[in-house]
CSV table of C-alpha atoms and ligand atoms in Angstrom, one decimal:
chain,number,residue,atom,x,y,z
A,1,MET,CA,-19.6,19.9,1.3
A,2,GLU,CA,-16.6,16.9,2.0
A,3,GLN,CA,-13.8,17.4,0.1
A,4,LYS,CA,-13.4,16.2,-3.5
A,5,TYR,CA,-11.3,16.2,-6.2
A,6,VAL,CA,-13.1,18.3,-9.7
A,7,ILE,CA,-10.9,17.2,-12.6
A,8,LYS,CA,-10.8,18.3,-16.3
A,9,GLY,CA,-9.5,15.3,-18.7
A,10,GLY,CA,-8.4,15.0,-21.9
A,11,ASN,CA,-4.6,16.4,-21.5
A,12,PRO,CA,-2.0,13.5,-21.8
A,13,LEU,CA,0.3,13.7,-18.8
A,14,VAL,CA,3.6,14.7,-19.8
A,15,GLY,CA,6.6,14.9,-17.4
A,16,GLU,CA,8.9,14.3,-14.4
A,17,VAL,CA,7.0,12.7,-11.2
A,18,VAL,CA,9.6,11.6,-8.0
A,19,ILE,CA,8.0,8.5,-6.0
A,20,GLY,CA,7.9,8.5,-2.4
A,21,GLY,CA,9.1,6.0,0.2
A,22,ALA,CA,6.4,3.1,-0.1
A,23,LYS,CA,3.8,2.8,2.3
A,24,ASN,CA,3.5,-0.8,2.9
A,25,ALA,CA,6.6,-1.2,4.1
A,26,ALA,CA,7.1,2.0,6.3
A,27,LEU,CA,4.1,0.7,8.5
A,28,PRO,CA,5.8,-2.4,9.2
A,29,VAL,CA,9.0,-0.5,9.4
A,30,LEU,CA,8.0,2.2,11.9
A,31,ALA,CA,5.7,-0.7,14.3
A,32,ALA,CA,9.4,-2.5,14.2
A,33,ALA,CA,11.5,0.6,15.5
A,34,ILE,CA,9.5,0.9,18.7
A,35,MET,CA,11.7,-2.5,19.2
A,36,THR,CA,14.7,-0.6,19.4
A,37,ASP,CA,16.2,0.4,23.2
A,38,GLY,CA,18.0,2.5,21.7
A,39,CYS,CA,16.4,5.3,18.4
A,40,CYS,CA,16.5,4.4,14.9
A,41,HIS,CA,16.6,7.5,12.0
A,42,ILE,CA,14.2,6.6,9.1
A,43,ASP,CA,14.1,8.6,6.0
A,44,ASN,CA,11.6,8.5,2.6
A,45,MET,CA,9.2,8.1,5.1
A,46,PRO,CA,5.6,8.6,2.8
A,47,ASN,CA,3.9,11.6,5.1
A,48,VAL,CA,0.5,9.8,4.4
A,49,ARG,CA,-2.6,9.7,6.4
A,50,ASP,CA,-2.0,5.7,7.6
A,51,ILE,CA,1.7,6.7,8.6
A,52,ASN,CA,0.4,9.5,10.7
A,53,VAL,CA,-2.0,7.4,12.3
A,54,LEU,CA,0.5,4.5,13.1
A,55,LEU,CA,2.9,7.4,14.5
A,56,GLN,CA,0.2,8.5,17.1
A,57,ALA,CA,-0.5,5.3,18.3
A,58,MET,CA,2.8,4.8,19.0
A,59,GLU,CA,3.5,7.5,20.7
A,60,GLY,CA,0.2,6.5,22.9
A,61,ILE,CA,2.2,3.7,24.2
A,62,GLY,CA,4.9,6.0,25.2
A,63,ALA,CA,7.3,5.9,22.2
A,64,GLY,CA,9.3,8.7,21.3
A,65,ILE,CA,8.5,10.3,18.1
A,66,ASN,CA,10.3,13.2,16.6
A,67,ARG,CA,9.4,14.2,13.2
A,68,VAL,CA,12.9,16.1,11.5
A,69,ASN,CA,10.6,16.8,8.4
A,70,GLU,CA,7.8,15.3,6.9
A,71,ASN,CA,9.4,12.4,5.7
A,72,GLU,CA,12.0,12.2,8.4
A,73,VAL,CA,11.8,10.6,11.7
A,74,VAL,CA,13.6,10.0,14.8
A,75,ILE,CA,12.2,7.1,17.0
A,76,THR,CA,13.1,5.9,20.6
A,77,GLY,CA,12.2,3.0,22.0
A,78,LYS,CA,13.9,3.4,25.8
A,79,GLY,CA,11.3,4.1,28.4
A,80,MET,CA,8.4,2.2,26.8
A,81,GLU,CA,5.5,1.0,29.3
A,82,ALA,CA,5.5,-2.8,28.8
A,83,ASP,CA,1.7,-2.7,29.5
A,84,GLY,CA,0.5,-0.3,26.7
A,85,ILE,CA,-2.6,-0.7,25.1
A,86,VAL,CA,-3.0,0.4,21.3
A,87,ASP,CA,-6.4,2.0,20.9
A,88,ASN,CA,-7.8,5.4,19.1
A,89,GLU,CA,-10.5,6.1,17.0
A,90,TYR,CA,-8.0,6.3,14.3
A,91,ILE,CA,-5.7,3.1,14.7
A,92,ARG,CA,-8.8,1.4,14.4
A,93,LYS,CA,-9.8,2.2,11.3
A,94,ILE,CA,-5.9,1.1,9.5
A,95,ARG,CA,-4.8,-2.4,8.8
A,96,ALA,CA,-1.2,-2.0,9.5
A,97,SER,CA,-2.3,-1.5,13.6
A,98,TYR,CA,-1.3,-5.4,13.7
A,99,TYR,CA,2.0,-5.3,13.0
A,100,LEU,CA,2.4,-3.4,17.2
A,101,ILE,CA,1.4,-6.8,17.7
A,102,GLY,CA,4.2,-8.5,16.8
A,103,ALA,CA,6.4,-5.5,18.0
A,104,LEU,CA,5.2,-5.6,21.0
A,105,LEU,CA,4.9,-9.2,21.8
A,106,GLY,CA,8.8,-9.4,20.4
A,107,LYS,CA,9.7,-6.8,22.7
A,108,PHE,CA,7.6,-7.2,26.1
A,109,ARG,CA,6.4,-10.6,25.2
A,110,LYS,CA,2.9,-8.9,25.6
A,111,ALA,CA,0.6,-7.1,23.6
A,112,GLN,CA,-3.0,-5.6,23.9
A,113,VAL,CA,-3.6,-4.3,20.4
A,114,VAL,CA,-7.7,-3.5,19.1
A,115,LEU,CA,-8.3,-5.3,15.7
A,116,PRO,CA,-7.5,-4.0,12.7
A,117,GLY,CA,-9.5,-1.9,10.2
A,118,GLY,CA,-8.4,-1.2,6.8
A,119,CYS,CA,-9.8,-1.1,3.2
A,120,ALA,CA,-13.5,-3.3,2.5
A,121,ILE,CA,-11.7,-5.1,-0.2
A,122,GLY,CA,-12.3,-8.9,1.1
A,123,ALA,CA,-13.0,-10.6,4.7
A,124,ARG,CA,-8.6,-9.7,5.6
A,125,PRO,CA,-8.5,-12.5,8.2
A,126,ILE,CA,-5.4,-12.8,10.7
A,127,ASP,CA,-5.5,-16.6,11.3
A,128,GLN,CA,-2.2,-16.6,9.9
A,129,HIS,CA,-0.8,-14.4,12.2
A,130,ILE,CA,-2.3,-15.6,15.1
A,131,LYS,CA,-1.1,-19.0,14.3
A,132,GLY,CA,2.8,-17.8,13.9
A,133,PHE,CA,2.7,-16.4,17.4
A,134,GLU,CA,1.0,-19.5,18.8
A,135,ALA,CA,3.4,-21.2,17.4
A,136,LEU,CA,6.2,-19.1,19.1
A,137,GLY,CA,4.2,-19.7,22.5
A,138,ALA,CA,2.4,-17.1,23.0
A,139,ASN,CA,-1.5,-17.4,23.8
A,140,VAL,CA,-3.7,-15.1,21.9
A,141,VAL,CA,-7.5,-14.5,22.6
A,142,ILE,CA,-9.7,-12.0,21.1
A,143,GLU,CA,-11.9,-9.8,23.6
A,144,ASN,CA,-13.8,-7.0,23.4
A,145,GLY,CA,-12.4,-6.0,19.8
A,146,MET,CA,-8.7,-6.3,21.1
A,147,ILE,CA,-5.9,-9.1,20.7
A,148,LYS,CA,-3.9,-9.8,23.0
A,149,ALA,CA,-0.8,-11.5,22.9
A,150,GLU,CA,1.1,-12.9,25.8
A,151,ALA,CA,4.3,-15.5,26.4
A,152,GLU,CA,5.8,-16.2,29.5
A,153,ARG,CA,8.8,-17.1,26.9
A,154,LEU,CA,8.8,-17.0,22.6
A,155,ILE,CA,10.7,-20.0,21.2
A,156,GLY,CA,12.1,-20.3,17.8
A,157,THR,CA,10.5,-22.6,16.1
A,158,HIS,CA,9.2,-23.8,12.3
A,159,ILE,CA,6.1,-22.4,10.6
A,160,TYR,CA,4.8,-23.1,7.5
A,161,MET,CA,2.3,-20.6,6.3
A,162,ASP,CA,-1.1,-22.2,4.7
A,163,VAL,CA,-1.5,-18.6,2.8
A,164,VAL,CA,1.3,-16.4,1.0
A,165,SER,CA,0.3,-13.4,3.6
A,166,VAL,CA,2.5,-10.3,3.5
A,167,GLY,CA,0.9,-9.1,6.9
A,168,ALA,CA,1.6,-12.3,8.7
A,169,THR,CA,5.1,-13.2,7.2
A,170,ILE,CA,6.5,-9.7,8.4
A,171,ASN,CA,4.4,-10.3,12.2
A,172,ILE,CA,5.5,-13.4,12.6
A,173,MET,CA,9.3,-12.2,11.3
A,174,MET,CA,9.0,-9.6,13.8
A,175,ALA,CA,8.2,-11.2,17.0
A,176,ALA,CA,10.9,-14.0,15.8
A,177,SER,CA,13.3,-11.6,15.7
A,178,ARG,CA,13.9,-11.1,19.6
A,179,ALA,CA,12.7,-15.1,20.1
A,180,GLU,CA,15.0,-17.3,21.8
A,181,GLY,CA,16.8,-20.0,19.2
A,182,ASN,CA,16.3,-20.5,15.2
A,183,THR,CA,12.7,-19.7,13.4
A,184,VAL,CA,11.9,-21.0,10.0
A,185,ILE,CA,9.0,-19.1,8.1
A,186,GLU,CA,8.2,-21.2,5.2
A,187,ASN,CA,5.8,-20.0,2.3
A,188,ALA,CA,6.6,-16.6,3.3
A,189,ALA,CA,5.5,-14.0,0.9
A,190,LYS,CA,8.2,-12.4,-1.1
A,191,GLU,CA,7.5,-8.8,-1.7
A,192,PRO,CA,10.1,-6.0,-1.3
A,193,HIS,CA,8.8,-4.0,1.5
A,194,VAL,CA,8.9,-7.7,3.0
A,195,VAL,CA,12.8,-7.5,2.5
A,196,ASP,CA,12.6,-3.9,3.6
A,197,VAL,CA,11.3,-4.7,6.6
A,198,ALA,CA,14.2,-7.7,7.1
A,199,ASN,CA,16.6,-5.7,6.4
A,200,PHE,CA,15.7,-2.7,8.6
A,201,LEU,CA,15.7,-5.4,11.7
A,202,ASN,CA,19.1,-6.5,10.8
A,203,CYS,CA,19.9,-3.0,10.8
A,204,MET,CA,18.8,-2.7,14.5
A,205,GLY,CA,20.8,-5.6,15.3
A,206,ALA,CA,18.3,-8.5,14.3
A,207,ASP,CA,19.8,-11.5,12.3
A,208,ILE,CA,17.5,-12.7,9.4
A,209,ARG,CA,18.3,-14.7,6.3
A,210,GLY,CA,16.1,-15.6,2.9
A,211,ALA,CA,13.5,-12.6,2.8
A,212,GLY,CA,12.4,-12.3,-0.6
A,213,THR,CA,12.7,-15.9,-0.9
A,214,ASP,CA,10.2,-18.1,0.2
A,215,VAL,CA,11.6,-19.8,3.6
A,216,ILE,CA,12.8,-16.8,5.9
A,217,ARG,CA,15.3,-17.9,8.9
A,218,ILE,CA,15.5,-15.9,11.7
A,219,ASN,CA,18.1,-16.2,14.6
A,220,GLY,CA,16.6,-14.6,17.6
A,221,LYS,CA,18.4,-11.7,19.6
A,222,GLU,CA,18.1,-10.1,22.7
A,223,SER,CA,17.8,-6.7,22.5
A,224,PHE,CA,18.3,-4.1,19.4
A,225,GLY,CA,19.8,-1.0,19.4
A,226,ASN,CA,20.5,2.4,16.9
A,227,CYS,CA,19.9,2.4,13.2
A,228,GLU,CA,19.9,4.6,10.7
A,229,TYR,CA,17.2,3.7,7.6
A,230,SER,CA,16.2,4.7,4.4
A,231,ILE,CA,12.5,3.0,3.4
A,232,ILE,CA,12.2,1.8,-0.2
A,233,PRO,CA,10.6,3.5,-3.1
A,234,ASP,CA,6.6,3.2,-3.4
A,235,GLN,CA,6.2,0.3,-6.2
A,236,ILE,CA,2.5,1.0,-6.4
A,237,GLU,CA,2.4,4.9,-6.4
A,238,ALA,CA,5.3,4.7,-9.1
A,239,GLY,CA,2.7,1.6,-10.8
A,240,THR,CA,-0.5,3.8,-10.8
A,241,PHE,CA,1.9,7.4,-12.2
A,242,MET,CA,3.0,4.2,-15.5
A,243,THR,CA,-0.6,3.5,-15.9
A,244,ALA,CA,-1.7,7.8,-15.7
A,245,ALA,CA,0.8,7.4,-18.7
A,246,ALA,CA,-0.4,4.8,-20.4
A,247,VAL,CA,-4.4,5.9,-20.2
A,248,THR,CA,-3.7,9.5,-20.7
A,249,LYS,CA,-1.5,9.0,-23.6
A,250,GLY,CA,1.4,10.9,-21.9
A,251,ASP,CA,5.1,10.8,-22.0
A,252,ILE,CA,6.3,10.4,-17.9
A,253,THR,CA,9.2,9.7,-16.3
A,254,VAL,CA,8.8,8.4,-13.2
A,255,LYS,CA,11.7,8.9,-10.9
A,256,ASN,CA,13.5,7.3,-7.6
A,257,VAL,CA,12.2,3.9,-8.0
A,258,ILE,CA,13.7,0.4,-8.2
A,259,PRO,CA,12.5,-1.0,-11.7
A,260,LYS,CA,13.0,-4.6,-11.0
A,261,HIS,CA,10.2,-4.1,-8.2
A,262,LEU,CA,8.2,-2.7,-10.9
A,263,GLU,CA,8.7,-5.5,-13.7
A,264,ALA,CA,5.3,-7.3,-13.9
A,265,ILE,CA,3.7,-3.6,-14.3
A,266,THR,CA,6.2,-2.9,-17.1
A,267,ALA,CA,6.0,-6.4,-18.9
A,268,LYS,CA,1.7,-5.6,-18.9
A,269,LEU,CA,2.4,-2.1,-20.3
A,270,VAL,CA,4.4,-3.2,-22.8
A,271,GLU,CA,2.6,-6.1,-24.2
A,272,ILE,CA,-0.5,-4.0,-24.6
A,273,GLY,CA,1.4,-1.4,-26.7
A,274,ALA,CA,3.1,1.3,-24.3
A,275,GLU,CA,6.5,2.0,-24.5
A,276,VAL,CA,8.5,1.3,-21.2
A,277,GLN,CA,12.5,2.6,-20.8
A,278,GLU,CA,14.2,1.6,-17.8
A,279,PHE,CA,16.9,3.5,-16.1
A,280,ASP,CA,18.9,2.6,-13.2
A,281,ASP,CA,16.0,4.5,-10.9
A,282,ALA,CA,13.6,5.9,-13.1
A,283,VAL,CA,11.2,4.4,-15.9
A,284,ARG,CA,9.6,6.3,-18.6
A,285,VAL,CA,6.4,5.3,-19.9
A,286,VAL,CA,5.3,6.7,-23.3
A,287,ALA,CA,1.8,6.1,-25.1
A,288,THR,CA,1.0,7.4,-28.7
A,289,LYS,CA,-1.6,5.2,-29.8
A,290,ARG,CA,-5.0,2.9,-28.2
A,291,LEU,CA,-3.6,-0.1,-26.2
A,292,LYS,CA,-4.3,-3.5,-27.0
A,293,PRO,CA,-6.1,-5.5,-24.3
A,294,THR,CA,-4.7,-8.9,-22.5
A,295,GLN,CA,-5.5,-11.3,-19.8
A,296,ILE,CA,-4.4,-10.5,-15.9
A,297,LYS,CA,-4.4,-12.4,-12.8
A,298,THR,CA,-3.7,-10.8,-9.5
A,299,LEU,CA,-0.9,-12.9,-7.4
A,300,PRO,CA,1.6,-12.6,-4.4
A,301,TYR,CA,5.3,-10.9,-5.8
A,302,PRO,CA,6.2,-11.4,-8.0
A,303,GLY,CA,3.3,-11.6,-9.5
A,304,PHE,CA,1.0,-8.9,-10.5
A,305,PRO,CA,0.6,-7.1,-7.7
A,306,THR,CA,-3.3,-6.7,-6.7
A,307,ASP,CA,-3.2,-2.9,-5.5
A,308,MET,CA,-2.5,-2.0,-9.0
A,309,GLN,CA,-5.3,-4.1,-10.3
A,310,PRO,CA,-7.9,-1.4,-10.6
A,311,GLN,CA,-5.7,1.1,-12.2
A,312,MET,CA,-4.8,-1.4,-14.8
A,313,ALA,CA,-8.7,-1.9,-15.9
A,314,ILE,CA,-9.1,1.6,-15.8
A,315,THR,CA,-6.2,1.4,-18.6
A,316,LEU,CA,-8.0,-1.9,-20.4
A,317,ALA,CA,-11.1,-0.4,-19.9
A,318,LEU,CA,-9.8,1.9,-23.2
A,319,SER,CA,-8.1,-0.3,-25.0
A,320,GLU,CA,-9.6,-1.9,-28.3
A,321,GLY,CA,-10.8,-5.6,-27.5
A,322,ILE,CA,-11.5,-7.2,-24.9
A,323,SER,CA,-9.8,-7.7,-21.6
A,324,VAL,CA,-10.0,-10.3,-18.6
A,325,ILE,CA,-8.8,-9.6,-15.2
A,326,THR,CA,-8.7,-12.2,-12.3
A,327,GLU,CA,-8.4,-11.2,-8.7
A,328,SER,CA,-7.3,-14.0,-6.5
A,329,ILE,CA,-6.1,-12.1,-3.3
A,330,PHE,CA,-8.9,-10.4,-2.1
A,331,GLU,CA,-12.5,-11.3,-3.3
A,332,ASN,CA,-14.2,-8.1,-3.3
A,333,ARG,CA,-12.1,-5.7,-5.3
A,334,PHE,CA,-14.3,-4.8,-8.2
A,335,ARG,CA,-16.2,-2.1,-6.2
A,336,TYR,CA,-15.0,0.5,-8.6
A,337,VAL,CA,-16.6,-1.4,-11.9
A,338,ASP,CA,-20.3,0.8,-10.8
A,339,GLU,CA,-18.4,4.0,-10.7
A,340,LEU,CA,-16.4,3.5,-13.9
A,341,THR,CA,-19.6,2.6,-16.1
A,342,ARG,CA,-20.8,5.8,-15.1
A,343,MET,CA,-17.9,7.2,-16.8
A,344,GLY,CA,-18.8,5.0,-19.9
A,345,ALA,CA,-16.8,1.7,-19.4
A,346,LYS,CA,-18.2,-1.9,-19.9
A,347,ILE,CA,-17.4,-4.3,-17.7
A,348,GLN,CA,-19.1,-7.0,-16.4
A,349,VAL,CA,-17.6,-8.6,-13.0
A,350,GLU,CA,-18.6,-12.6,-12.5
A,351,GLY,CA,-17.1,-13.8,-8.9
A,352,ASN,CA,-13.3,-13.1,-9.2
A,353,THR,CA,-13.0,-12.3,-12.7
A,354,ALA,CA,-14.0,-8.7,-15.0
A,355,LEU,CA,-14.8,-9.3,-18.3
A,356,ILE,CA,-14.1,-5.6,-19.6
A,357,THR,CA,-15.0,-4.5,-23.2
A,358,GLY,CA,-12.9,-1.3,-24.0
A,359,VAL,CA,-14.4,1.8,-25.2
A,360,GLU,CA,-13.0,4.6,-27.2
A,361,LYS,CA,-13.3,7.1,-24.3
A,362,TYR,CA,-14.6,8.1,-20.7
A,363,THR,CA,-16.6,10.6,-20.2
A,364,GLY,CA,-16.9,13.0,-16.9
A,365,ALA,CA,-19.2,11.9,-14.0
A,366,GLU,CA,-19.7,12.2,-10.8
A,367,VAL,CA,-18.1,9.3,-8.6
A,368,SER,CA,-16.9,8.0,-5.2
A,369,ALA,CA,-13.8,6.5,-4.4
A,370,PRO,CA,-14.5,3.0,-2.9
A,371,ASP,CA,-10.6,2.4,-1.3
A,372,LEU,CA,-7.5,3.6,-1.6
A,373,ARG,CA,-6.4,2.6,-5.2
A,374,ALA,CA,-9.3,2.3,-6.9
A,375,GLY,CA,-10.0,5.7,-5.6
A,376,ALA,CA,-6.5,6.6,-7.1
A,377,ALA,CA,-7.5,4.8,-10.5
A,378,LEU,CA,-10.9,6.6,-10.7
A,379,VAL,CA,-8.9,9.7,-10.9
A,380,ILE,CA,-6.6,8.8,-13.4
A,381,ALA,CA,-9.6,7.5,-15.6
A,382,GLY,CA,-11.0,10.9,-14.6
A,383,LEU,CA,-8.0,12.7,-16.0
A,384,ALA,CA,-8.1,10.4,-19.4
A,385,ALA,CA,-12.4,11.2,-19.8
A,386,GLU,CA,-14.1,13.9,-22.0
A,387,GLY,CA,-15.5,16.6,-19.6
A,388,ILE,CA,-15.8,17.3,-15.9
A,389,THR,CA,-15.4,14.2,-13.4
A,390,GLN,CA,-15.8,14.8,-9.6
A,391,VAL,CA,-14.8,11.9,-6.7
A,392,ASP,CA,-15.4,11.8,-3.4
A,393,SER,CA,-14.2,9.5,-0.7
A,394,ILE,CA,-10.9,11.4,-1.4
A,395,GLY,CA,-10.2,10.3,2.4
A,396,TYR,CA,-8.9,7.2,0.8
A,397,ILE,CA,-6.7,8.2,-1.5
A,398,HIS,CA,-5.0,10.4,1.0
A,399,ARG,CA,-4.3,7.1,3.4
A,400,GLY,CA,-1.6,6.3,0.8
A,401,TYR,CA,-1.0,8.8,-1.8
A,402,GLU,CA,1.3,11.6,-0.8
A,403,LYS,CA,0.7,14.9,-2.6
A,404,PHE,CA,-1.0,13.2,-5.5
A,405,SER,CA,-3.2,15.9,-6.7
A,406,GLU,CA,0.1,18.1,-6.8
A,407,LYS,CA,1.9,15.7,-8.6
A,408,LEU,CA,-0.6,15.3,-11.2
A,409,ARG,CA,-0.9,19.2,-11.6
A,410,GLU,CA,2.7,19.3,-12.6
A,411,LEU,CA,2.4,16.6,-15.1
A,412,GLY,CA,-0.3,18.7,-16.9
A,413,GLY,CA,-3.4,17.2,-15.4
A,414,GLN,CA,-6.4,19.9,-14.7
A,415,ILE,CA,-7.2,18.8,-10.9
A,416,GLN,CA,-8.0,20.5,-8.3
A,417,LEU,CA,-9.1,19.6,-4.4
A,418,VAL,CA,-12.4,21.2,-3.2
A,419,GLU,CA,-14.1,21.6,0.0
A,420,THR,CA,-16.9,24.2,-0.8
A,421,GLU,CA,-19.7,24.3,-4.0
A,422,LYS,CA,-18.2,27.6,-4.9
A,423,GLU,CA,-14.3,26.5,-5.3
A,424,LEU,CA,-15.9,23.7,-7.4
A,425,GLN,CA,-17.8,26.2,-9.5
A,426,LYS,CA,-14.0,28.8,-10.0
A,427,PHE,CA,-12.4,25.2,-11.2
A,428,ILE,CA,-15.4,24.8,-13.8
A,429,LEU,CA,-15.1,28.3,-15.0
A,430,GLN,CA,-11.7,28.1,-15.1
A,431,VAL,CA,-11.2,25.0,-17.2
A,432,GLY,CA,-14.1,26.5,-19.5
B,501,UD1,C1,-0.5,-6.0,2.5
B,501,UD1,C2,-1.1,-4.6,1.9
B,501,UD1,C3,-2.4,-4.7,1.1
B,501,UD1,C4,-1.9,-5.4,-0.4
B,501,UD1,C5,-1.8,-6.8,0.2
B,501,UD1,C6,-1.6,-8.0,-1.0
B,501,UD1,C7,-0.3,-3.4,3.7
B,501,UD1,C8,-1.0,-2.1,4.9
B,501,UD1,N1,-1.6,-3.8,3.0
B,501,UD1,O1,-2.4,-6.3,3.1
B,501,UD1,O2,-1.8,-3.2,0.5
B,501,UD1,O3,-3.0,-5.8,-1.2
B,501,UD1,O4,-0.5,-7.1,1.6
B,501,UD1,O5,-0.2,-7.4,-1.6
B,501,UD1,O6,0.8,-4.3,3.6
B,501,UD1,N2,-5.0,-14.1,4.8
B,501,UD1,C9,-5.4,-15.1,5.5
B,501,UD1,N3,-4.9,-15.1,6.9
B,501,UD1,C10,-4.2,-14.1,7.2
B,501,UD1,C11,-3.9,-13.5,6.4
B,501,UD1,C12,-4.2,-13.2,5.2
B,501,UD1,O7,-6.0,-15.8,5.0
B,501,UD1,O8,-3.9,-14.6,8.5
B,501,UD1,C13,-5.1,-14.1,3.1
B,501,UD1,C14,-5.8,-12.6,3.3
B,501,UD1,O9,-7.4,-12.9,2.9
B,501,UD1,C15,-5.6,-12.5,1.2
B,501,UD1,C16,-4.4,-13.1,1.2
B,501,UD1,O10,-4.0,-14.1,2.4
B,501,UD1,O11,-6.2,-13.2,0.9
B,501,UD1,C17,-3.2,-12.0,1.4
B,501,UD1,O12,-3.5,-10.9,2.3
B,501,UD1,P1,-1.7,-10.4,3.0
B,501,UD1,O13,-0.9,-10.3,2.2
B,501,UD1,O14,-2.0,-10.9,4.0
B,501,UD1,O15,-2.4,-8.6,2.7
B,501,UD1,P2,-2.7,-7.6,3.8
B,501,UD1,O16,-1.1,-8.2,4.7
B,501,UD1,O17,-3.3,-7.7,4.4
């Protein structure tokens, strides 16, 4: 039997949860670390599958990877081969492999990386990344499933991004940080992880200003040195637990967060009737009554994050009235709707809009995680549902959530990872 989560819903989730480092910041930070000629000590690294796959690929091209513990790593960039090819069966499945293009191109003027995979939430082109590398003077070709980028010289330039892209902004920023002269990126993504990567590059010796605004200015440097860095907390993991409190009518204090990064999520939860208290590095979400409906449109930061769309949908599907969610970043991000429907939700999808008619309760069902965030959302729905829910394809969830079921159990959730029919039946007997 494939691994799955089995859940007995109905308990309000109550207590404290500590949030780990941001996966989507850690991936580019780790990839950027190969640009050092010294060593980088990085902590608050989430110990999740995508991170481990990336570290393994970095080791494959000669970077020194010393795992101090689960959440701390020392990366050495000395002695790497300039001709390293990034490819193995695991790296093909993750999105963030593309950050090694910017890093290798910046450091060696040459990169060969397998085309990125990742969650199937839409077309996910990389034209803006390529446009940026070419503007810096690289020649980029796609051949046999590989991206090959090469440049005799990388020369700073002015780049206007046609779409606001987190990945392209970070990738171009990495390559440009080692180019000759000045680069200006306009219409840049403003996500907290863009700022985190800029801070990390600056810590290694780069000169980047303006990250977090839509114009980023980069003064290229010849080499990078040692650095000690701590990755920012994961805004999406935090948001997921915030909605867990709202959906289960619980009371969760989400610790080790930057409340400012959660503002879009906090605002929506308050609007629908949850109580949110902000502290210096924590937020507490309390929900005591049935929530109200609302309208949400996903947008680049500081708008409502697309990575929180499924978790908000499962929250709104239990509210009192009709909600509308418009997904404006990825075109295929409602694949969880069929699964949630099996649990009793009433959702109609038309193009990039979901019309959600709130129901009073979910009932347990056998469902399948269609991608990372939707998988986490279905687990939370299961915790709110009457009866037993089984969620399979949970490999997706492990790509981005560390100790997910353990953290939920500590909050009083009845959830177990099972690998055999016997374990499954044992859990069902235990929870009665
Ligand atoms: C990253 C996150 C992902 C999140 C997304 C938006 C990682 C590993 N993944 O994905 O979890 O959902 O940001 O916050 O960090 N686009 C183009 N051309 C390009 C690049 C992007 O048209 O060259 C489009 C995409 O199709 C999408 C939009 O721009 O519609 C935003 O994508 P982008 O911000 O690049 O997302 P990712 O970096 O792939």
